[in-house]
Amino acid sequence: MSDYQIETKCVQGAWNPKKGEPRVLPIYQSTTFKYETSDQMARLFDLEEDGYFYSRLQNPTNDLVAEKICQLEGGAAAMLTSSGQAAIFYAVFNICEAGDHIVCSSMLYGGTYNLFSVTLKKLGIETTFVDPDAEPEELEKAFQPNTKVLYAETIANPALVVLDIEKFAKLAHSHNVPLIVDNTFATPINCQPIKWGADIVIHSTSKYMDGHGIILGGCIVDSGNFDWMAYGEKYHGLTQPDPSYHGIIYAEKFGKKAYITKVNVQLMRDLGATPAPQNSFLLNIGLETLHLRVPRHCENAQKVAEYLSTHEKIAWVKYAGLPTDKYYPLHQKYCPKGTCGVLCFGLKGGRDESVAFMDKLKLAAIVTHVADARTCVLHPASHTHRQMTEEKLIEAGVQPDLIRFSVGIENADDIIADLEQALK
Ligand SMILES: *Cc1c(COP(=O)(O)O)cnc(C)c1O
């Protein structure tokens, strides 16, 4: 499969049926798997052999869909989780513990902000938030001896800041830490962060990958490029014996698959945010058309952004596809085919006017979601980012009047007509 183009991988990646097997990836709807001898199963528990025994840890449907996403991102190994939030938590917690520190872009999804600033803090993991557009010298200052991760989003939700991935990768590697990138909005169709130096990529598959707003899910993809052994004590969970598996050393035994093996056999084993195989089956159907849907989302969003940017009632529009946008040059470099189908704008008249306008939309629905086939709209300051103070909102790139508009794959003229009547 690795020789094929990304479109072919979307359709046919990972599942290669042999003679007489189902053409379509089947749902392995089973919690457990059968063995001939007690010893065979014991070897699985010791990680001496690869195989299925209990679906909390591994299930063939889940693994094959993870493998497809791994191919799309150009990674070495991947694992699905039951939501994007679980993927982020596991990705970080796999290499951080109490007493550790994270440097994180302040341009973040609201849920990730809460996870880092509230929940991880309770577990003893501190986060310093940085402005991703700051100069490297400024960003350097955030690093501490106990920093274990640099974290950012390719296209920030909802601030739509395009990340300078190379700058961040350089920064991370000069401090001997991996760069973890949330690639949910760009999708591997528009950007593959591993090519630009990211070490680990995570996804909320609930967005474009599913694409139909029907299933929550997440994915962690590891490039296999970060050399854990080079920093022995620092990443001791990977480089020193694990007593819960008779002293296995992940980085030695599993090489490029060490990080994903550990997150699977430790965190999934103990915390259990396993996706249902049914959901992975549906996710796979979404992935089959990802390469068709994403360009259409971008094409429609571009038309909507152009329409809004000249409208007299619109105060401002953020969309990296507009040549006047601050992030146009980074979009040209990292996602020349397009960034995503989401754009932001504010109405003249501020917050109240923006909210009143949303209520007038007919085709675009007010929902807590983005990035699916149906056009939808949300006011982050009242919804996803409601817990933040005005000051924190600005820091996260969320102006109080900001409307997040997720352009679907309907006819662009119909979407624009809906905006037109609501603006009137
Ligand atoms: C939605 C989202 C998440 C969280 O994913 P869930 O599947 O809702 O848990 C994380 N990151 C980004 C960028 C998102 O848009």
Coordinates of C-alpha atoms in Angstrom, one line a residue, residues 74-348:
G74 CA 2.9 8.2 6.9
G75 CA 3.4 6.9 10.5
A76 CA 5.0 3.8 11.9
A77 CA 2.2 2.7 14.2
A78 CA -1.2 3.9 15.3
M79 CA -4.1 3.2 17.7
L80 CA -7.7 4.3 17.8
T81 CA -9.4 5.6 20.9
S82 CA -13.1 6.2 21.7
S83 CA -12.8 10.0 21.3
G84 CA -10.4 12.7 20.4
Q85 CA -10.0 13.8 24.0
A86 CA -9.0 10.2 25.0
A87 CA -6.3 10.3 22.2
I88 CA -4.9 13.6 23.5
F89 CA -4.8 12.4 27.1
Y90 CA -3.2 9.1 26.3
A91 CA -0.7 10.6 23.9
V92 CA 0.5 13.0 26.6
F93 CA 0.1 10.7 29.6
N94 CA 2.1 8.0 27.8
I95 CA 5.3 10.1 28.4
C96 CA 4.4 12.5 31.2
E97 CA 3.7 11.9 34.9
A98 CA 3.4 14.0 38.1
G99 CA 6.2 16.5 38.2
D100 CA 6.5 16.9 34.4
H101 CA 5.8 19.8 32.2
I102 CA 4.3 20.5 28.8
V103 CA 4.8 23.5 26.5
C104 CA 1.6 24.0 24.5
S105 CA 0.4 26.5 21.9
S106 CA -2.3 28.7 23.3
M107 CA -4.3 28.4 20.1
L108 CA -6.3 25.3 21.1
Y109 CA -9.5 23.5 21.0
G110 CA -11.5 24.3 24.2
G111 CA -11.5 20.7 25.4
T112 CA -7.7 20.4 25.1
Y113 CA -7.3 23.6 27.0
N114 CA -9.4 22.3 29.8
L115 CA -7.6 19.0 29.8
F116 CA -4.2 20.6 30.1
S117 CA -5.0 23.5 32.4
V118 CA -7.3 21.7 34.8
T119 CA -7.3 17.9 34.7
L120 CA -3.6 17.3 33.9
K121 CA -2.7 19.9 36.6
K122 CA -4.6 17.8 39.1
L123 CA -2.4 14.9 38.1
G124 CA 0.7 17.0 38.8
I125 CA 1.5 17.8 35.2
E126 CA 1.9 21.6 34.5
T127 CA 1.4 23.3 31.2
T128 CA 2.9 26.6 29.9
F129 CA 0.9 28.1 27.1
V130 CA 2.7 30.0 24.4
D131 CA 1.8 32.2 21.5
P132 CA 2.7 30.0 18.4
D133 CA 3.5 33.0 16.4
A134 CA 6.2 34.2 18.8
E135 CA 9.9 34.2 17.7
P136 CA 11.8 31.0 18.6
E137 CA 13.9 33.0 21.2
E138 CA 10.7 33.9 23.0
L139 CA 9.3 30.3 22.8
E140 CA 12.6 28.9 24.2
K141 CA 11.9 30.6 27.5
A142 CA 8.9 28.3 28.2
F143 CA 11.0 25.2 28.3
Q144 CA 12.1 23.7 31.7
P145 CA 14.3 20.8 32.6
N146 CA 11.2 18.7 33.2
T147 CA 9.5 19.6 29.9
K148 CA 8.5 16.4 28.2
V149 CA 6.2 17.5 25.3
L150 CA 5.6 20.3 22.9
Y151 CA 2.0 20.4 21.7
A152 CA 0.1 22.3 19.0
E153 CA -2.7 22.1 16.4
T154 CA -2.0 22.2 12.7
I155 CA -5.0 24.4 12.1
A156 CA -6.2 25.7 15.5
N157 CA -9.8 25.2 16.4
P158 CA -11.4 27.7 16.4
A159 CA -8.7 30.4 16.0
L160 CA -7.7 29.0 12.5
V161 CA -4.0 29.8 13.2
V162 CA -1.8 27.8 10.8
L163 CA 1.1 26.3 12.7
D164 CA 4.7 26.7 11.5
I165 CA 5.3 23.0 12.0
E166 CA 9.0 23.2 11.0
K167 CA 9.6 26.0 13.6
F168 CA 7.9 24.0 16.3
A169 CA 9.7 20.7 15.4
K170 CA 13.1 22.4 15.5
L171 CA 12.2 24.0 18.8
A172 CA 11.0 20.6 20.3
H173 CA 14.0 18.7 19.1
S174 CA 16.5 21.3 20.3
H175 CA 15.0 20.7 23.7
N176 CA 15.0 16.9 23.2
V177 CA 11.3 16.5 23.4
P178 CA 8.8 15.2 20.8
L179 CA 6.4 17.5 19.0
I180 CA 2.8 16.3 19.2
V181 CA 0.4 17.8 16.6
D182 CA -3.4 17.7 16.5
N183 CA -4.1 17.4 12.8
T184 CA -7.9 17.1 13.1
F185 CA -8.8 20.2 11.0
A186 CA -6.2 19.8 8.2
T187 CA -6.6 16.0 7.9
P188 CA -3.8 14.1 6.2
I189 CA -5.4 15.1 2.8
N190 CA -4.3 18.7 3.3
C191 CA -1.2 18.2 5.5
Q192 CA 0.9 15.4 6.9
P193 CA 2.8 16.9 9.9
I194 CA 5.2 14.0 10.1
K195 CA 6.8 15.1 6.8
W196 CA 7.5 18.5 8.5
G197 CA 9.1 17.0 11.6
A198 CA 6.2 16.2 13.9
D199 CA 6.8 13.1 16.0
I200 CA 3.3 12.1 17.0
V201 CA 0.0 13.1 15.3
I202 CA -3.3 12.9 17.0
H203 CA -6.9 13.2 15.6
S204 CA -10.4 13.6 16.7
T205 CA -11.8 11.3 14.0
S206 CA -15.2 12.7 15.1
K207 CA -14.7 15.5 12.6
Y208 CA -13.7 15.2 8.9
M209 CA -12.5 11.6 9.1
D210 CA -16.0 10.4 10.1
G211 CA -17.3 13.3 8.2
H212 CA -21.0 12.6 8.8
G213 CA -21.4 13.6 12.4
I214 CA -22.3 10.1 13.5
I215 CA -19.4 8.7 15.7
L216 CA -16.9 10.0 18.2
G217 CA -13.4 8.7 17.9
G218 CA -9.8 9.5 18.2
C219 CA -6.5 8.3 16.8
I220 CA -2.8 8.5 17.8
V221 CA -0.2 8.0 15.1
D222 CA 3.5 7.7 16.0
S223 CA 6.1 8.5 13.3
G224 CA 8.6 6.2 15.1
N225 CA 11.2 8.9 14.6
F226 CA 11.8 10.1 18.1
D227 CA 14.7 8.3 19.7
W228 CA 13.5 7.6 23.3
M229 CA 16.6 5.6 24.1
A230 CA 18.8 8.7 23.5
Y231 CA 17.2 10.3 26.5
G232 CA 17.1 7.3 28.8
E233 CA 16.0 8.5 32.2
K234 CA 13.8 11.3 30.8
Y235 CA 11.4 8.9 29.1
H236 CA 11.9 6.1 31.6
G237 CA 8.5 4.6 30.9
L238 CA 9.8 3.6 27.5
T239 CA 13.4 3.0 28.2
Q240 CA 13.3 1.2 31.6
P241 CA 11.7 -2.2 32.6
D242 CA 7.9 -2.2 33.0
P243 CA 7.1 -4.3 36.1
S244 CA 3.6 -4.9 34.9
Y245 CA 5.0 -6.9 31.9
H246 CA 7.8 -8.9 33.6
G247 CA 10.3 -6.1 33.0
I248 CA 9.9 -5.5 29.3
I249 CA 11.7 -2.4 27.9
Y250 CA 9.4 -1.0 25.2
A251 CA 12.0 1.0 23.3
E252 CA 14.2 -2.0 23.1
K253 CA 11.7 -4.7 22.3
F254 CA 9.3 -2.8 20.0
G255 CA 11.6 -0.3 18.2
K256 CA 9.5 2.1 16.1
K257 CA 6.3 0.7 17.6
A258 CA 7.4 1.2 21.2
Y259 CA 5.4 4.3 21.9
I260 CA 2.1 2.9 20.5
T261 CA 2.7 -0.5 22.1
K262 CA 3.1 1.1 25.5
V263 CA 0.0 3.4 25.1
N264 CA -2.0 0.3 24.1
V265 CA -0.8 -2.3 26.6
Q266 CA -0.6 0.1 29.5
L267 CA -3.0 3.0 29.2
M268 CA -5.7 1.2 27.1
R269 CA -5.4 -1.8 29.4
D270 CA -5.8 0.3 32.6
L271 CA -8.1 3.2 31.4
G272 CA -10.1 1.5 28.7
A273 CA -11.2 4.3 26.2
T274 CA -11.6 1.6 23.5
P275 CA -13.7 2.4 20.5
A276 CA -16.6 0.1 19.6
P277 CA -15.8 -2.0 16.5
Q278 CA -19.1 -0.9 15.0
N279 CA -17.8 2.7 15.3
S280 CA -14.5 1.8 13.6
F281 CA -16.4 0.2 10.8
L282 CA -18.4 3.4 10.3
L283 CA -15.2 5.5 10.6
N284 CA -13.7 3.4 7.8
I285 CA -16.5 4.2 5.5
G286 CA -16.0 7.9 6.2
L287 CA -12.3 7.5 5.4
E288 CA -13.1 6.0 2.1
T289 CA -14.4 9.3 0.8
L290 CA -12.2 11.7 2.9
H291 CA -10.1 12.6 -0.2
L292 CA -13.3 13.6 -2.0
R293 CA -15.0 15.5 0.8
V294 CA -12.1 17.5 2.1
P295 CA -11.4 19.4 -1.2
R296 CA -15.1 20.1 -1.5
H297 CA -15.2 21.5 2.0
C298 CA -12.3 23.7 1.2
E299 CA -13.7 24.9 -2.1
N300 CA -17.0 25.8 -0.5
A301 CA -15.3 27.5 2.4
Q302 CA -13.2 29.6 0.1
K303 CA -16.3 30.8 -1.7
V304 CA -18.0 31.6 1.6
A305 CA -14.9 33.4 2.9
E306 CA -14.7 35.5 -0.3
Y307 CA -18.4 36.4 -0.1
L308 CA -18.2 37.4 3.6
S309 CA -15.0 39.4 3.2
T310 CA -16.7 41.9 0.9
H311 CA -20.0 42.1 2.8
E312 CA -20.7 45.5 4.4
K313 CA -22.1 44.0 7.6
I314 CA -19.1 41.8 8.3
A315 CA -16.4 43.3 10.5
W316 CA -13.8 40.7 9.8
V317 CA -13.2 37.2 8.3
K318 CA -10.5 34.7 9.2
Y319 CA -9.7 32.1 6.6
A320 CA -6.2 31.2 5.6
G321 CA -7.3 30.8 2.0
L322 CA -7.8 34.6 1.7
P323 CA -4.6 36.2 0.3
T324 CA -5.1 39.0 2.8
D325 CA -5.2 36.5 5.8
K326 CA -2.2 36.6 8.2
Y327 CA -1.7 32.8 7.7
Y328 CA -1.9 32.8 3.9
P329 CA 1.9 32.2 3.6
L330 CA 1.9 29.3 6.1
H331 CA -1.2 27.8 4.3
Q332 CA 0.7 28.0 1.0
K333 CA 3.7 26.2 2.6
Y334 CA 2.0 23.5 4.7
C335 CA -1.4 23.0 3.1
P336 CA -1.3 24.3 -0.4
K337 CA -4.4 22.3 -1.3
G338 CA -6.5 24.1 1.4
T339 CA -6.6 24.3 5.1
C340 CA -10.1 23.1 6.2
G341 CA -13.8 23.9 5.7
V342 CA -14.1 26.0 8.9
L343 CA -13.9 29.8 8.9
C344 CA -14.5 32.5 11.5
F345 CA -16.0 35.9 11.3
G346 CA -17.5 38.7 13.3
L347 CA -20.4 41.1 12.6
K348 CA -20.2 44.8 12.8

